[in-house]
Amino acid sequence: MRIVSGIQPTGNLHLGNYLGAIRNWVRMQDEMEDGQQALFFLADLHAISQPHTPADLHKGTLEMAAALVACGIDPKRSILFNQAQVPQHAELQWLLNGTARMGWLNRMTQWKDKAGKNREGQSVALFAYPVLQAADVLLYQATHVPVGEDQKQHLELARDIAQKFNNDFASEDTPVFTLPEPIVPPEAARIMSLRNGAAKMSKSDPSDMSRINLADDPDEVMKKIKKAKTDPEPLPSEAAGLKDRAEALNLVTIYAALTDRSVEDVLREHGGTGFGAFKPALGELLVETLRPISQRFTELLEDREALDAILAQGAAKAREIAVPTLDAAYRALGLVRG
Ligand code: TRP
């Protein structure tokens, strides 16, 4: 079993990022047995498919790497790297561009959503994005790829590309690529803004009070929770009672995610409690959970050498695994290389 997954680097990491993909990766890593392997990478090459600011991409990549380590990705157990240090991703993508069909890419819903009415104005990279994603996983003979529901279609495409390449260029008993399976984790908690229960917690919300940042200190965390928007009613004892109370639901959802319980279960215990008591309890819990994470996060960001070394070592390990597959792909295509 080899797990491979990528995440687009963004800066200003917050609680929503942690309780979403990041915590899921950490769990997968922690559940891994001997002989299994996990590669986690920052999809920085994907990030240039849309307009971007180089300085932000650079900073965001380092921040995301620091956050992953701070949240529990252990570079000794998992291979952690950024794509840009493993040129085999881009090389394999080019080889796979010969196999991927325009029609397949045209059907990708993410392409349609992101391009909108202005397809002609999009970069070639945005269109070819799923081919790079296929290269990301095929390069390592991934057997399992943890992804969100929205990425399942891209994984299907990776399988189609692998299958067609194997059919067209490899003999049946020695396929070049393994067909990867998506693993869609049980629905991650949707963490909403602390100021508006209808909007997702986001790094781009102009109000810093709307989110808990991984770098926030305990006082800030407490203050943000105490000021979080709510309503005057006490908590109900069943989830149905949170209907039309988006802000209240959000705070209970955060509490449930942090304690690994269901919303129902939290309400069974806290039903009847007012926010005057629930908020401090939630604040404490958050502070305790985030304390070690934000400490490590800040330390790593201040120690560029350590962070660079983690990514360089991860990239070296990744390249080692990647090279034989890339060589096999070149060979299968009849390309002459010295
Ligand atoms: N496209 C993915 C996303 O936006 C990120 C990603 C890039 C990825 N390459 C990948 C995920 C390979 C899994 C495997 O979330």
GROMACS .gro file of C-alpha atoms and ligand atoms in nm, residues 4-8 25 41 43 46 83 110 114 129 132-134 136-137 145-148 150-151 154-155, ligand 1:
model
   41
    4VAL     CA    1   0.007   0.966  -0.215
    5SER     CA    2  -0.173   1.296  -0.172
    6GLY     CA    3  -0.119   1.662  -0.246
    7ILE     CA    4  -0.250   1.988  -0.116
    8GLN     CA    5  -0.234   2.332  -0.271
   25TRP     CA    6  -0.341   1.303   0.658
   41PHE     CA    7   0.334   1.694  -0.104
   43ALA     CA    8   0.116   2.107  -0.503
   46HIS     CA    9  -0.048   2.330  -0.960
   83GLN     CA   10   0.657   1.927  -0.627
  110GLN     CA   11  -1.333   2.173  -1.186
  114LYS     CA   12  -1.281   2.758  -1.268
  129TYR     CA   13  -0.403   2.055  -1.433
  132LEU     CA   14  -0.024   1.691  -1.366
  133GLN     CA   15  -0.235   1.547  -1.088
  134ALA     CA   16  -0.231   1.210  -1.264
  136ASP     CA   17   0.166   1.312  -0.920
  137VAL     CA   18   0.023   0.977  -0.824
  145VAL     CA   19  -0.507   0.850  -0.287
  146PRO     CA   20  -0.691   1.030  -0.008
  147VAL     CA   21  -0.890   1.314  -0.164
  148GLY     CA   22  -1.200   1.517  -0.100
  150ASP     CA   23  -1.444   1.722  -0.533
  151GLN     CA   24  -1.125   1.549  -0.649
  154HIS     CA   25  -0.953   1.384  -1.125
  155LEU     CA   26  -0.862   1.047  -0.978
  339TRP     N1   27  -0.601   1.902  -0.687
  339TRP     C1   28  -0.590   1.873  -0.546
  339TRP     C2   29  -0.677   1.972  -0.470
  339TRP     O1   30  -0.699   2.081  -0.516
  339TRP     C3   31  -0.448   1.880  -0.497
  339TRP     C4   32  -0.365   1.776  -0.562
  339TRP     C5   33  -0.270   1.796  -0.657
  339TRP     C6   34  -0.371   1.636  -0.535
  339TRP     N2   35  -0.213   1.677  -0.691
  339TRP     C7   36  -0.271   1.578  -0.620
  339TRP     C8   37  -0.448   1.555  -0.451
  339TRP     C9   38  -0.251   1.441  -0.621
  339TRP    C10   39  -0.426   1.418  -0.452
  339TRP    C11   40  -0.327   1.362  -0.539
  339TRP     O2   41  -0.718   1.941  -0.360
   0.00000   0.00000   0.00000
